[in-house]
Amino acid sequence: MENVWKRYTEKDRVNIHELGERYKDFLSRAKTERECVSHFIREAEKKGYRNILDLMDSGYTLRPGDKLYANGMGKTVVFFHIGRRPLEEGMNMLCAHIDSPRMDIKQVPLYEDSDLAYLDTHYYGGIKKYQWVTIPLALHGVVAKKDGQVISVNIGEEEDDPVLYISDLLIHLSREQLEKKASLVIEGEQLDLLVGSIPLAEEEKDGVKANILNILKKKYQIEEEDFLSAEIEVVPAGKARDCGLDRSMIAAYGHDDRSCAYPSFEAMMDTPEVPDRTTCCLMVDKEEIGSVGATGMESRFFENALAEILAFTGRESDLALRRCLSRSRMLSTDVSAAYDPAFSRVFEKKNTAFFGKGLVINKYTGSGGKFRCNDANAEYLAKIRRIFDENDVAFQTSEVGKVDQGGAGTIAYFASLYGMDVVDCGLAVLSMHSPMEVISKADLYEARKGYIAFLKGA
Ligand code: MN
Ligand code: MN
């Protein structure tokens, strides 16, 4: 497989640049699942998408060309673009996840030690804890008040915003620390955010903490107890940047899985006014902790939304729902490991994804002897190959590393429970799950092309 950069025309390069700019802008604004859902809904509404909540029980009759969405608690969203063919024939679906590894503020987080105030965190998803110290961090999230008010929090992204920080031990005193296993160099309970150091003059005990509470109250109307009902995520501060002297790559937080969610969404918005088969784009939360919860892939949210859509056709039987699900085809648009020459030992080069070689198809993920994975059907893979080849989409196939080196899971396995065809198909990422991951702009471009071709042709 040749490096795709070699075959790009001047026009391709302009398009790649423009897509890269749009994606970086999105990444810099949408760093949490909630921010992604708000962003996607805002953009979809501009294109004529309507919330199914507004149509429910109104006797609405579904028509080909209708654009609808359902919002799941502000953290998961599904878009439908109704096609000419009956829904019972199934849909062409793209499904990505919009949560990323990070740290969450604990419910009782604030404390003071030696005139320094901290917010205690609990990490979310798989992280190498030592990577999250000594970098600028931002707070994104919501605080839900008892009176029903929900306050948005976003601190650390503006030029003149303060950032938060987790310390590491100075090298001069690290003899003991450097002998430790990497998993213990920084431990979970050491991931506490430094948030202040000025004591209130009139306080004798915990004056720094008291001062921070004052600031939270004055600036954000947040009381200490409000942390009990808050979801505040700690993420790397700052914008997505071009990477490399040739600007061929993008360095940013959250490529897993926004580098797939973003082109999936653009592809969904690009479908013809009246598609042949109904197209569907699902964005889920909680993938990084096992797809659990009401907003994760394991929940019935998507199925419920589809049942509502079927109700608009007047054929809302359980059988119609099951037929639609089992006859649907999905690309689970999730990232894969990019080959890293610095760590060549963990990769098996014939079955590895490389930057600049296009979309990555993972027939299976899992660990050990393919445990807990969706092993996609050969017939389905043949169909995907045909669609990509016919549309000049560069793709490669891959496994996540050598056999028995580790493993990974995606949402594909949950979608397959409906009896539908599904395969993992996304971008290759360097330094996955680190605070700053890297992707190739060419791969992003091929992903967008590939997802458009799939929605139209599957
Ligand atoms: Mn992922
Ligand atoms: Mn992941």
Short mmCIF file of C-alpha atoms and ligand atoms in Angstrom, two decimals:
data_model
loop_
_atom_site.label_atom_id
_atom_site.label_comp_id
_atom_site.label_asym_id
_atom_site.label_seq_id
_atom_site.Cartn_x
_atom_site.Cartn_y
_atom_site.Cartn_z
CA MET A 1 0.00 0.00 0.00
CA GLU A 2 1.48 3.27 -1.16
CA ASN A 3 1.61 6.41 0.98
CA VAL A 4 -1.46 8.42 -0.10
CA TRP A 5 0.31 11.78 0.03
CA LYS A 6 2.13 10.77 -3.18
CA ARG A 7 -1.07 10.62 -5.20
CA TYR A 8 -2.77 13.78 -3.95
CA THR A 9 -3.52 16.56 -6.40
CA GLU A 10 -3.25 20.27 -5.55
CA LYS A 11 -7.03 20.28 -5.00
CA ASP A 12 -6.78 17.33 -2.59
CA ARG A 13 -4.16 19.22 -0.60
CA VAL A 14 -6.39 22.30 -0.35
CA ASN A 15 -9.31 20.12 0.83
CA ILE A 16 -7.06 18.35 3.36
CA HIS A 17 -5.92 21.67 4.75
CA GLU A 18 -9.51 22.97 5.06
CA LEU A 19 -10.75 19.77 6.71
CA GLY A 20 -7.80 19.94 9.12
CA GLU A 21 -8.73 23.52 10.09
CA ARG A 22 -12.39 22.60 10.69
CA TYR A 23 -11.37 19.56 12.74
CA LYS A 24 -8.87 21.48 14.87
CA ASP A 25 -11.47 24.14 15.57
CA PHE A 26 -13.94 21.45 16.65
CA LEU A 27 -11.34 19.71 18.85
CA SER A 28 -10.38 22.94 20.56
CA ARG A 29 -14.02 23.65 21.52
CA ALA A 30 -15.44 20.17 22.16
CA LYS A 31 -13.32 18.34 24.73
CA THR A 32 -16.07 16.45 26.56
CA GLU A 33 -19.01 14.27 25.50
CA ARG A 34 -21.42 17.04 26.50
CA GLU A 35 -19.57 19.63 24.43
CA CYS A 36 -19.52 17.27 21.44
CA VAL A 37 -23.27 16.63 21.66
CA SER A 38 -24.07 20.37 21.87
CA HIS A 39 -21.75 21.11 18.96
CA PHE A 40 -23.15 18.38 16.71
CA ILE A 41 -26.78 19.25 17.49
CA ARG A 42 -26.17 22.94 16.81
CA GLU A 43 -24.59 22.15 13.44
CA ALA A 44 -27.26 19.57 12.53
CA GLU A 45 -30.11 21.97 13.31
CA LYS A 46 -28.58 24.42 10.83
CA LYS A 47 -28.94 21.64 8.24
CA GLY A 48 -32.61 21.08 9.08
CA TYR A 49 -32.42 18.29 11.67
CA ARG A 50 -35.31 18.24 14.19
CA ASN A 51 -35.52 16.81 17.70
CA ILE A 52 -37.87 13.80 17.79
CA LEU A 53 -39.08 15.01 21.21
CA ASP A 54 -40.88 17.85 19.43
CA LEU A 55 -42.74 15.44 17.12
CA MET A 56 -43.63 12.62 19.51
CA ASP A 57 -47.34 11.92 20.04
CA SER A 58 -48.28 14.56 17.49
CA GLY A 59 -49.46 12.11 14.85
CA TYR A 60 -46.45 13.04 12.72
CA THR A 61 -45.97 10.94 9.59
CA LEU A 62 -42.43 10.13 8.52
CA ARG A 63 -41.37 11.08 4.97
CA PRO A 64 -38.30 10.22 2.93
CA GLY A 65 -35.77 13.02 3.31
CA ASP A 66 -36.73 13.74 6.94
CA LYS A 67 -33.81 14.65 9.20
CA LEU A 68 -34.29 13.79 12.85
CA TYR A 69 -32.21 13.41 15.99
CA ALA A 70 -32.55 12.20 19.56
CA ASN A 71 -30.53 13.64 22.43
CA GLY A 72 -29.64 11.25 25.27
CA MET A 73 -29.06 13.25 28.44
CA GLY A 74 -26.80 15.65 26.57
CA LYS A 75 -24.05 13.00 26.36
CA THR A 76 -25.12 10.76 23.49
CA VAL A 77 -26.91 11.67 20.28
CA VAL A 78 -28.26 9.87 17.23
CA PHE A 79 -29.05 11.39 13.85
CA PHE A 80 -31.36 9.81 11.25
CA HIS A 81 -31.74 10.84 7.62
CA ILE A 82 -34.76 8.97 6.28
CA GLY A 83 -34.31 7.19 2.97
CA ARG A 84 -36.62 6.13 0.16
CA ARG A 85 -36.61 2.46 1.16
CA PRO A 86 -38.63 1.13 4.11
CA LEU A 87 -36.83 1.26 7.46
CA GLU A 88 -37.37 -2.48 7.84
CA GLU A 89 -34.71 -2.96 5.17
CA GLY A 90 -32.16 -1.51 7.60
CA MET A 91 -29.94 1.55 7.79
CA ASN A 92 -26.37 2.49 6.93
CA MET A 93 -24.81 3.52 10.23
CA LEU A 94 -21.71 5.24 11.51
CA CYS A 95 -21.07 5.00 15.23
CA ALA A 96 -18.30 6.76 17.13
CA HIS A 97 -17.67 7.47 20.80
CA ILE A 98 -17.23 11.00 22.12
CA ASP A 99 -15.81 10.37 25.59
CA SER A 100 -12.03 10.39 26.04
CA PRO A 101 -9.66 9.35 28.83
CA ARG A 102 -9.26 12.10 31.45
CA MET A 103 -9.63 12.80 35.16
CA ASP A 104 -12.94 13.62 36.87
CA ILE A 105 -13.27 15.82 39.95
CA LYS A 106 -14.37 13.67 42.92
CA GLN A 107 -17.63 14.37 44.71
CA VAL A 108 -15.85 15.61 47.83
CA PRO A 109 -12.75 17.05 46.21
CA LEU A 110 -11.52 20.20 47.94
CA TYR A 111 -8.84 20.09 50.64
CA GLU A 112 -5.89 22.06 51.90
CA ASP A 113 -2.42 20.87 52.82
CA SER A 114 0.50 23.10 53.86
CA ASP A 115 -1.17 26.27 52.57
CA LEU A 116 -1.92 24.74 49.18
CA ALA A 117 -5.49 23.96 48.04
CA TYR A 118 -6.26 20.92 45.88
CA LEU A 119 -9.13 19.29 44.02
CA ASP A 120 -8.98 15.52 44.28
CA THR A 121 -9.68 13.54 41.08
CA HIS A 122 -10.58 10.03 39.95
CA TYR A 123 -9.17 9.08 36.56
CA TYR A 124 -11.53 7.94 33.78
CA GLY A 125 -10.53 5.33 31.19
CA GLY A 126 -7.11 3.84 30.57
CA ILE A 127 -4.33 6.33 31.23
CA LYS A 128 -0.61 6.22 31.97
CA LYS A 129 -0.87 8.37 35.09
CA TYR A 130 2.67 9.72 34.83
CA GLN A 131 1.72 11.46 31.56
CA TRP A 132 -0.83 13.74 33.25
CA VAL A 133 1.50 15.63 35.59
CA THR A 134 3.29 18.95 34.90
CA ILE A 135 1.06 19.95 31.99
CA PRO A 136 -1.50 22.79 31.83
CA LEU A 137 -4.97 21.45 32.62
CA ALA A 138 -8.47 22.84 32.14
CA LEU A 139 -11.83 22.18 33.78
CA HIS A 140 -14.87 21.43 31.59
CA GLY A 141 -18.24 20.35 32.87
CA VAL A 142 -21.42 21.12 34.70
CA VAL A 143 -22.57 21.72 38.24
CA ALA A 144 -26.20 20.77 38.83
CA LYS A 145 -27.78 22.81 41.63
CA LYS A 146 -30.57 21.52 43.86
CA ASP A 147 -32.97 24.08 42.38
CA GLY A 148 -32.60 22.56 38.92
CA GLN A 149 -30.14 25.12 37.58
CA VAL A 150 -27.19 23.65 35.64
CA ILE A 151 -24.07 25.79 35.55
CA SER A 152 -21.48 25.24 32.81
CA VAL A 153 -17.86 25.28 33.82
CA ASN A 154 -15.06 26.02 31.36
CA ILE A 155 -11.82 27.27 32.91
CA GLY A 156 -8.38 27.20 31.34
CA GLU A 157 -9.01 27.60 27.62
CA GLU A 158 -8.96 31.39 27.11
CA GLU A 159 -5.58 33.12 26.75
CA ASP A 160 -6.01 34.95 30.06
CA ASP A 161 -7.65 32.05 31.95
CA PRO A 162 -5.67 30.40 34.74
CA VAL A 163 -4.79 26.71 34.23
CA LEU A 164 -4.67 23.91 36.80
CA TYR A 165 -1.67 21.72 37.50
CA ILE A 166 -0.55 18.41 38.98
CA SER A 167 2.99 18.33 40.33
CA ASP A 168 5.71 15.68 39.92
CA LEU A 169 8.76 15.14 42.06
CA LEU A 170 11.87 17.13 41.15
CA ILE A 171 14.57 15.00 39.52
CA HIS A 172 17.03 15.92 42.30
CA LEU A 173 15.08 13.87 44.84
CA SER A 174 13.78 11.15 42.53
CA ARG A 175 16.28 8.36 43.12
CA GLU A 176 13.63 6.19 44.78
CA GLN A 177 10.79 7.16 42.42
CA LEU A 178 12.82 6.30 39.33
CA GLU A 179 13.33 2.75 40.57
CA LYS A 180 9.56 2.18 40.60
CA LYS A 181 7.47 0.38 37.97
CA ALA A 182 5.99 2.91 35.53
CA SER A 183 2.45 2.07 36.72
CA LEU A 184 3.44 3.21 40.22
CA VAL A 185 5.58 6.25 39.42
CA ILE A 186 2.46 8.38 39.83
CA GLU A 187 -0.44 6.69 41.61
CA GLY A 188 -4.16 7.40 41.26
CA GLU A 189 -4.43 9.28 44.53
CA GLN A 190 -1.53 11.54 43.57
CA LEU A 191 -3.56 13.02 40.72
CA ASP A 192 -4.72 16.03 42.73
CA LEU A 193 -5.11 19.39 41.06
CA LEU A 194 -3.33 22.38 42.54
CA VAL A 195 -5.91 25.19 42.63
CA GLY A 196 -4.69 27.85 45.06
CA SER A 197 -2.21 29.24 47.60
CA ILE A 198 -3.59 32.51 49.03
CA PRO A 199 -5.11 32.21 52.52
CA LEU A 200 -8.00 34.40 53.64
CA ALA A 201 -6.63 36.89 56.20
CA GLU A 202 -9.38 36.29 58.77
CA GLU A 203 -9.24 32.44 58.66
CA GLU A 204 -6.93 30.58 61.04
CA LYS A 205 -7.45 27.11 59.66
CA ASP A 206 -7.71 26.10 55.96
CA GLY A 207 -7.65 29.72 54.82
CA VAL A 208 -6.55 28.84 51.29
CA LYS A 209 -9.45 26.45 50.88
CA ALA A 210 -11.80 29.13 52.25
CA ASN A 211 -10.49 31.59 49.70
CA ILE A 212 -11.03 29.13 46.85
CA LEU A 213 -14.60 28.56 48.09
CA ASN A 214 -15.13 32.32 48.02
CA ILE A 215 -13.90 32.50 44.42
CA LEU A 216 -16.11 29.57 43.37
CA LYS A 217 -19.11 31.25 44.96
CA LYS A 218 -18.46 34.72 43.57
CA LYS A 219 -17.45 33.72 40.04
CA TYR A 220 -19.54 30.60 39.48
CA GLN A 221 -22.27 30.59 42.19
CA ILE A 222 -20.91 27.17 43.28
CA GLU A 223 -21.00 26.08 46.95
CA GLU A 224 -18.76 23.34 48.33
CA GLU A 225 -21.69 20.91 48.56
CA ASP A 226 -22.54 21.44 44.89
CA PHE A 227 -19.57 19.23 43.95
CA LEU A 228 -21.82 16.37 45.11
CA SER A 229 -23.91 16.85 41.97
CA ALA A 230 -21.30 17.98 39.47
CA GLU A 231 -19.53 16.46 36.49
CA ILE A 232 -16.31 18.37 36.03
CA GLU A 233 -13.72 16.83 33.76
CA VAL A 234 -10.02 17.64 33.90
CA VAL A 235 -8.56 17.75 30.39
CA PRO A 236 -5.38 19.16 28.82
CA ALA A 237 -5.69 22.92 28.31
CA GLY A 238 -5.07 24.54 24.95
CA LYS A 239 -5.86 24.21 21.30
CA ALA A 240 -5.25 21.49 18.73
CA ARG A 241 -2.11 22.25 16.68
CA ASP A 242 -0.57 21.30 13.37
CA CYS A 243 2.27 18.87 13.95
CA GLY A 244 5.42 18.42 11.87
CA LEU A 245 7.44 20.90 9.80
CA ASP A 246 5.34 19.83 6.82
CA ARG A 247 2.11 20.31 8.85
CA SER A 248 0.99 16.83 7.80
CA MET A 249 -0.30 15.82 11.23
CA ILE A 250 -2.44 17.16 14.08
CA ALA A 251 -1.41 17.02 17.74
CA ALA A 252 -4.30 17.32 20.19
CA TYR A 253 -6.17 15.90 23.13
CA GLY A 254 -9.06 13.54 22.30
CA HIS A 255 -8.34 12.10 18.81
CA ASP A 256 -9.68 8.88 20.38
CA ASP A 257 -12.36 9.04 19.22
CA ARG A 258 -13.10 12.51 17.91
CA SER A 259 -10.89 11.97 14.87
CA CYS A 260 -13.57 9.46 13.81
CA ALA A 261 -16.61 11.20 15.33
CA TYR A 262 -15.88 14.39 13.41
CA PRO A 263 -15.59 12.93 9.88
CA SER A 264 -18.55 10.62 10.68
CA PHE A 265 -20.65 13.68 11.44
CA GLU A 266 -19.46 15.55 8.32
CA ALA A 267 -20.26 12.47 6.22
CA MET A 268 -23.73 12.26 7.78
CA MET A 269 -24.38 15.92 6.92
CA ASP A 270 -23.19 15.25 3.37
CA THR A 271 -25.80 12.60 2.44
CA PRO A 272 -28.08 13.45 -0.52
CA GLU A 273 -31.40 15.20 0.24
CA VAL A 274 -33.26 11.90 -0.05
CA PRO A 275 -30.91 8.94 0.51
CA ASP A 276 -31.74 5.49 -0.80
CA ARG A 277 -31.35 3.58 2.48
CA THR A 278 -31.84 5.55 5.69
CA THR A 279 -28.55 6.80 7.09
CA CYS A 280 -27.82 7.03 10.79
CA CYS A 281 -24.98 8.47 12.82
CA LEU A 282 -24.71 7.54 16.50
CA MET A 283 -22.34 9.20 18.97
CA VAL A 284 -21.98 7.39 22.28
CA ASP A 285 -20.48 8.12 25.68
CA LYS A 286 -18.73 5.81 28.18
CA GLU A 287 -16.82 3.69 25.64
CA GLU A 288 -13.62 4.24 27.57
CA ILE A 289 -15.07 2.60 30.68
CA GLY A 290 -16.76 -0.35 28.96
CA SER A 291 -19.77 1.23 27.17
CA VAL A 292 -21.81 1.08 30.38
CA GLY A 293 -24.48 3.44 31.71
CA ALA A 294 -27.54 5.13 30.23
CA THR A 295 -25.45 7.04 27.69
CA GLY A 296 -23.10 4.19 26.71
CA MET A 297 -23.51 1.76 23.79
CA GLU A 298 -24.84 -0.92 26.13
CA SER A 299 -27.92 1.20 26.95
CA ARG A 300 -31.22 1.04 25.05
CA PHE A 301 -31.03 4.71 24.10
CA PHE A 302 -30.42 4.10 20.40
CA GLU A 303 -32.97 1.30 20.18
CA ASN A 304 -35.59 3.48 21.91
CA ALA A 305 -34.92 6.37 19.53
CA LEU A 306 -35.32 4.03 16.56
CA ALA A 307 -38.61 2.72 17.98
CA GLU A 308 -39.86 6.33 18.10
CA ILE A 309 -38.86 6.83 14.47
CA LEU A 310 -40.70 3.65 13.49
CA ALA A 311 -43.77 4.94 15.35
CA PHE A 312 -43.83 7.88 12.92
CA THR A 313 -44.30 5.34 10.10
CA GLY A 314 -47.29 3.70 11.79
CA ARG A 315 -45.50 0.33 11.71
CA GLU A 316 -44.02 0.36 15.17
CA SER A 317 -44.09 -3.39 15.85
CA ASP A 318 -41.31 -5.12 17.74
CA LEU A 319 -40.70 -7.17 14.61
CA ALA A 320 -40.21 -4.05 12.47
CA LEU A 321 -37.69 -2.75 15.01
CA ARG A 322 -35.77 -6.02 15.07
CA ARG A 323 -35.76 -6.25 11.29
CA CYS A 324 -34.43 -2.73 10.97
CA LEU A 325 -31.67 -3.42 13.49
CA SER A 326 -30.57 -6.78 12.14
CA ARG A 327 -30.56 -5.56 8.51
CA SER A 328 -28.56 -2.45 9.30
CA ARG A 329 -24.88 -2.15 8.46
CA MET A 330 -22.46 -0.28 10.64
CA LEU A 331 -18.97 1.08 10.61
CA SER A 332 -17.83 1.33 14.21
CA THR A 333 -15.71 4.39 13.58
CA ASP A 334 -13.04 4.07 16.23
CA VAL A 335 -9.31 4.59 16.21
CA SER A 336 -6.51 2.03 15.99
CA ALA A 337 -2.87 2.02 17.00
CA ALA A 338 -0.47 3.68 14.56
CA TYR A 339 2.87 2.00 13.94
CA ASP A 340 5.55 3.73 16.01
CA PRO A 341 9.15 3.04 14.95
CA ALA A 342 10.28 3.93 18.48
CA PHE A 343 8.35 0.94 19.82
CA SER A 344 8.58 -1.43 16.86
CA ARG A 345 8.80 -4.48 19.14
CA VAL A 346 5.08 -4.49 19.99
CA PHE A 347 3.88 -4.37 16.36
CA GLU A 348 3.62 -7.07 13.72
CA LYS A 349 4.39 -5.07 10.62
CA LYS A 350 2.24 -6.94 8.07
CA ASN A 351 -0.85 -6.38 10.19
CA THR A 352 -0.27 -2.88 11.46
CA ALA A 353 -1.67 0.53 10.59
CA PHE A 354 0.63 3.27 9.29
CA PHE A 355 0.19 7.04 8.99
CA GLY A 356 -0.64 8.15 5.48
CA LYS A 357 -2.13 4.86 4.36
CA GLY A 358 -5.77 5.73 4.91
CA LEU A 359 -8.64 4.30 6.91
CA VAL A 360 -7.83 1.36 9.18
CA ILE A 361 -10.13 -1.66 9.17
CA ASN A 362 -9.90 -3.88 12.26
CA LYS A 363 -11.72 -7.14 11.55
CA TYR A 364 -11.34 -7.93 15.24
CA THR A 365 -9.95 -6.31 18.37
CA GLY A 366 -10.19 -8.02 21.79
CA SER A 367 -7.29 -9.59 23.63
CA GLY A 368 -5.63 -13.00 23.92
CA GLY A 369 -7.44 -15.44 21.62
CA LYS A 370 -9.75 -12.69 20.25
CA PHE A 371 -11.66 -12.60 23.54
CA ARG A 372 -14.60 -10.18 23.83
CA CYS A 373 -14.38 -8.86 20.30
CA ASN A 374 -16.62 -8.55 17.29
CA ASP A 375 -14.98 -10.65 14.60
CA ALA A 376 -16.60 -9.17 11.49
CA ASN A 377 -17.88 -11.44 8.69
CA ALA A 378 -15.68 -12.00 5.65
CA GLU A 379 -18.66 -11.31 3.35
CA TYR A 380 -19.17 -7.93 4.98
CA LEU A 381 -15.49 -7.07 4.69
CA ALA A 382 -15.67 -7.90 1.00
CA LYS A 383 -18.53 -5.41 0.63
CA ILE A 384 -16.56 -2.70 2.44
CA ARG A 385 -13.48 -3.36 0.28
CA ARG A 386 -15.61 -3.01 -2.84
CA ILE A 387 -17.17 0.29 -1.67
CA PHE A 388 -13.79 1.77 -0.76
CA ASP A 389 -12.12 0.62 -3.98
CA GLU A 390 -14.95 1.94 -6.16
CA ASN A 391 -14.71 5.31 -4.44
CA ASP A 392 -10.94 5.58 -4.45
CA VAL A 393 -10.71 5.48 -0.64
CA ALA A 394 -7.31 4.46 0.72
CA PHE A 395 -7.57 1.82 3.43
CA GLN A 396 -5.40 -0.66 5.29
CA THR A 397 -6.14 -3.54 7.64
CA SER A 398 -4.64 -3.94 11.06
CA GLU A 399 -4.53 -5.59 14.44
CA VAL A 400 -3.83 -3.68 17.64
CA GLY A 401 -0.24 -4.87 18.10
CA LYS A 402 1.30 -8.32 18.17
CA VAL A 403 -0.69 -11.31 19.41
CA ASP A 404 -0.70 -11.39 23.23
CA GLN A 405 0.88 -7.93 23.61
CA GLY A 406 -2.25 -6.44 25.15
CA GLY A 407 -5.58 -5.63 23.59
CA ALA A 408 -8.47 -3.27 23.17
CA GLY A 409 -12.25 -3.22 22.81
CA THR A 410 -14.70 -1.00 20.93
CA ILE A 411 -18.45 -0.57 20.61
CA ALA A 412 -18.59 -2.98 17.63
CA TYR A 413 -19.27 -5.93 19.88
CA PHE A 414 -22.37 -4.25 21.34
CA ALA A 415 -23.79 -3.34 17.91
CA SER A 416 -23.27 -6.92 16.76
CA LEU A 417 -25.74 -8.07 19.45
CA TYR A 418 -28.54 -6.78 17.18
CA GLY A 419 -27.42 -9.27 14.55
CA MET A 420 -26.18 -6.53 12.24
CA ASP A 421 -23.00 -6.45 10.21
CA VAL A 422 -20.42 -4.20 11.86
CA VAL A 423 -16.69 -3.67 11.59
CA ASP A 424 -14.24 -1.25 13.22
CA CYS A 425 -13.00 1.33 10.76
CA GLY A 426 -11.18 4.50 11.82
CA LEU A 427 -7.93 6.41 12.02
CA ALA A 428 -4.49 5.35 13.19
CA VAL A 429 -3.38 7.30 16.28
CA LEU A 430 0.08 7.78 17.81
CA SER A 431 0.39 7.87 21.62
CA MET A 432 -3.26 6.86 22.07
CA HIS A 433 -4.85 7.84 25.42
CA SER A 434 -2.06 10.30 26.20
CA PRO A 435 -2.81 13.98 26.89
CA MET A 436 -1.60 14.80 23.38
CA GLU A 437 -2.24 12.26 20.65
CA VAL A 438 -1.24 12.61 16.97
CA ILE A 439 -3.05 11.70 13.73
CA SER A 440 -2.30 12.14 10.03
CA LYS A 441 -4.33 14.71 8.09
CA ALA A 442 -4.31 12.41 5.06
CA ASP A 443 -5.97 9.66 7.08
CA LEU A 444 -8.60 12.11 8.31
CA TYR A 445 -9.32 13.05 4.68
CA GLU A 446 -9.60 9.41 3.62
CA ALA A 447 -11.90 8.73 6.60
CA ARG A 448 -14.31 11.47 5.55
CA LYS A 449 -14.30 10.14 1.97
CA GLY A 450 -14.74 6.56 3.15
CA TYR A 451 -17.61 7.34 5.51
CA ILE A 452 -19.45 9.28 2.80
CA ALA A 453 -19.01 6.36 0.38
CA PHE A 454 -20.25 3.90 3.01
CA LEU A 455 -23.39 5.88 3.87
CA LYS A 456 -24.26 6.16 0.18
CA GLY A 457 -23.28 2.73 -0.99
CA ALA A 458 -23.60 0.11 1.75
MN MN B 1 -11.76 4.58 20.98
MN MN B 2 -9.85 4.57 23.78
#
